[in-house]
């Protein structure tokens, strides 16, 4: 059976990246996806925005919705302090083993737990099953129509605390209008927009940061 694009990305990382070096894994994926096959990694330009918000949050416990091949999980996990941990939720069973392998090559398997399933099913289990208290940072990068309901679910599950930082990808393209409307019209969130471009393209995109005010 022909290999998937995601398998080809893993092949490229496995062959070209320096084992245990997250930067070389990120560079390899960015090179492959800008020169060979486009893929929906957050990419290098929006990745810098992600880096800065993660540094600002300096999270002990972080959550990512939408693992894909593990690119943004590596961007986040490489910046985490020693005892900090990232949970990453992915519903596509084909992506999970590939992301695990790529994160392993980056040497970050100890800092990342990939949870396979739908966010709306896993979020309610984070406290009881995964011993999470509250989340210091959340990266939303899964299906755009799930951004708002899953944000509401995080709050309902008591997973947000005063100062929790949410960062959402693809605010312009593909777009997340319901999410924007929700967080910008609710006084419990302080929002900041970061204009950027769609990964590896000249198409406009943006990220939105929302600080939960409690
Ligand atoms: O960053 C992203 C980009 C795109 C996407 C797809 C097709 C296209 F033409 C343009 C953009 C889809 C995504 C789905 N989930 C998470 N992130 C995504
Ligand atoms: Mg995205």
XYZ file of C-alpha atoms and ligand atoms in Angstrom:
233
model
C 0.000 0.000 0.000
C 1.333 3.465 -0.825
C 2.780 5.387 2.126
C 0.853 8.352 3.505
C 2.226 11.922 3.386
C 2.643 11.721 7.166
C 4.687 8.503 6.824
C 6.874 10.279 4.220
C 7.406 13.139 6.673
C 8.474 10.605 9.324
C 10.829 8.947 6.815
C 12.449 12.328 6.091
C 12.853 13.107 9.810
C 14.197 9.637 10.550
C 16.779 9.935 7.756
C 17.796 13.606 8.064
C 17.274 14.808 11.648
C 19.851 14.569 14.433
C 18.444 12.164 17.048
C 17.721 13.938 20.336
C 17.893 17.401 18.743
C 14.406 19.009 18.620
C 15.584 21.961 16.503
C 16.888 19.638 13.792
C 13.558 17.748 13.754
C 11.627 21.025 13.389
C 13.986 22.239 10.640
C 13.642 18.920 8.793
C 9.825 19.020 8.857
C 9.743 22.692 7.802
C 12.169 21.974 4.934
C 10.220 18.930 3.760
C 6.810 20.651 3.986
C 7.924 23.850 2.278
C 9.913 22.144 -0.496
C 8.278 18.763 -1.063
C 4.740 18.351 0.330
C 2.645 20.953 2.159
C 1.326 19.740 5.494
C -0.702 21.362 8.287
C 2.094 21.828 10.839
C 1.944 25.203 12.591
C 5.226 25.919 10.764
C 8.196 28.197 11.402
C 6.513 31.635 11.191
C 3.511 30.919 13.447
C 5.824 28.605 15.414
C 7.762 31.662 16.616
C 4.508 33.160 17.964
C 3.778 29.834 19.675
C 7.293 29.820 21.171
C 6.861 33.326 22.603
C 3.470 32.569 24.165
C 4.794 29.310 25.677
C 7.754 31.241 27.151
C 5.307 33.809 28.563
C 3.120 31.065 30.056
C 6.088 28.962 31.287
C 3.543 26.162 31.897
C 3.871 23.301 34.381
C 0.926 21.536 32.705
C 0.096 22.172 29.035
C -2.547 20.765 26.702
C -2.558 20.640 22.906
C -5.652 19.848 20.869
C -4.556 18.397 17.532
C -1.202 16.559 17.572
C -0.954 15.723 13.842
C 2.724 14.745 13.307
C 3.950 16.181 16.595
C 5.563 19.353 15.215
C 3.900 21.786 17.642
C 4.196 19.273 20.490
C 7.977 19.402 19.910
C 7.912 23.225 19.733
C 6.102 23.348 23.075
C 7.877 20.479 24.873
C 11.386 21.732 24.009
C 10.625 24.894 26.012
C 9.157 23.172 29.102
C 10.982 23.327 32.464
C 12.189 19.994 33.969
C 9.038 18.731 35.727
C 6.546 20.248 33.253
C 4.423 18.065 30.989
C 2.415 18.366 27.763
C -0.745 16.351 27.047
C -1.628 16.250 23.351
C -4.970 14.956 22.050
C -5.273 13.467 18.554
C -8.349 11.666 17.180
C -6.870 10.374 13.897
C -5.393 6.888 14.662
C -3.088 7.101 11.632
C -1.337 10.216 12.994
C -0.760 8.954 16.567
C 2.055 6.428 15.931
C 3.773 8.817 13.530
C 3.685 11.669 16.045
C 4.982 9.359 18.777
C 7.910 8.318 16.587
C 8.788 11.892 15.573
C 8.599 13.090 19.203
C 10.845 10.138 20.168
C 13.405 11.155 17.530
C 13.358 14.676 19.034
C 14.143 13.091 22.433
C 11.026 14.531 24.052
C 8.940 11.396 24.746
C 9.266 11.876 28.519
C 7.671 15.332 28.329
C 4.734 14.537 26.027
C 1.751 12.215 26.508
C -0.330 11.683 23.374
C -3.966 10.795 24.117
C -5.852 9.207 21.224
C -9.496 10.175 20.916
C -11.833 13.140 20.611
C -11.071 16.159 22.807
C -14.660 16.293 24.055
C -14.288 12.747 25.394
C -10.801 13.125 26.879
C -11.002 16.623 28.428
C -13.499 15.444 31.103
C -11.036 12.680 32.071
C -7.924 14.860 32.505
C -8.399 15.450 36.232
C -9.503 11.946 37.249
C -7.551 9.744 34.834
C -4.436 11.875 34.167
C -4.070 13.606 37.533
C -4.272 17.113 36.017
C -5.158 19.931 38.420
C -5.442 22.971 36.136
C -3.925 23.822 32.748
C -1.433 26.683 32.476
C -1.364 26.676 28.673
C -3.669 25.284 25.950
C -2.857 25.233 22.214
C -5.972 24.817 20.038
C -5.103 23.425 16.623
C -7.749 20.817 15.837
C -11.104 21.136 14.043
C -12.015 24.831 14.020
C -15.674 24.245 14.853
C -14.538 22.491 18.055
C -12.500 25.456 19.372
C -15.442 27.160 21.106
C -17.234 24.082 22.513
C -13.966 22.593 23.766
C -13.006 25.907 25.406
C -16.369 25.930 27.172
C -15.776 22.296 28.195
C -12.338 23.132 29.637
C -13.936 25.837 31.789
C -16.846 23.593 32.850
C -14.384 20.860 33.879
C -12.563 23.344 36.128
C -9.371 22.995 34.089
C -8.822 26.754 33.637
C -7.511 28.972 36.408
C -6.991 32.745 36.664
C -4.191 33.423 34.161
C -4.488 30.230 32.070
C -3.342 31.078 28.555
C -5.109 29.733 25.450
C -3.545 30.106 22.004
C -5.514 29.205 18.864
C -4.130 28.545 15.376
C -5.898 29.246 12.049
C -8.029 32.164 13.169
C -8.192 33.453 9.566
C -7.498 30.366 7.465
C -9.349 27.987 7.608
C -10.917 30.356 10.177
C -12.630 29.959 13.547
C -15.380 32.642 13.578
C -17.516 31.103 16.321
C -14.476 30.800 18.619
C -13.462 34.424 17.979
C -17.003 35.632 18.663
C -17.127 33.554 21.857
C -13.859 34.616 23.493
C -13.939 38.248 22.344
C -17.487 38.781 23.676
C -16.944 37.104 27.045
C -15.460 39.313 29.773
C -13.701 36.251 31.238
C -11.106 36.347 28.435
C -8.503 38.983 27.553
C -7.683 38.536 23.860
C -4.700 39.406 21.675
C -4.499 38.835 17.915
C -1.213 37.891 16.194
C -1.352 38.362 12.395
C 0.767 35.865 10.480
C 0.570 33.567 7.450
C -0.661 30.063 6.744
C 2.188 27.609 7.234
C 4.593 27.509 4.255
C 2.291 29.798 2.202
C 1.822 33.531 1.449
C -1.832 33.230 2.517
C -2.869 35.392 5.491
C -3.581 33.663 8.774
C -3.498 34.657 12.455
C -3.267 33.254 15.961
C -5.388 34.466 18.893
C -4.272 34.444 22.512
C -6.960 34.417 25.192
C -6.000 34.803 28.856
C -8.639 33.380 31.206
C -9.465 35.947 33.903
C -11.255 33.510 36.241
O -3.033 24.866 10.279
C -4.029 24.193 9.610
C -4.279 24.409 8.254
C -5.299 23.701 7.612
C -5.545 23.938 6.164
C -6.054 22.929 5.373
C -6.254 23.136 4.003
C -5.912 24.360 3.460
F -6.097 24.565 2.132
C -5.406 25.368 4.241
C -5.222 25.153 5.603
C -6.065 22.766 8.310
C -5.815 22.533 9.677
C -6.547 21.590 10.434
N -6.253 21.407 11.735
C -5.268 22.136 12.309
N -4.543 23.054 11.660
C -4.786 23.256 10.329
Mg -3.201 24.675 12.409
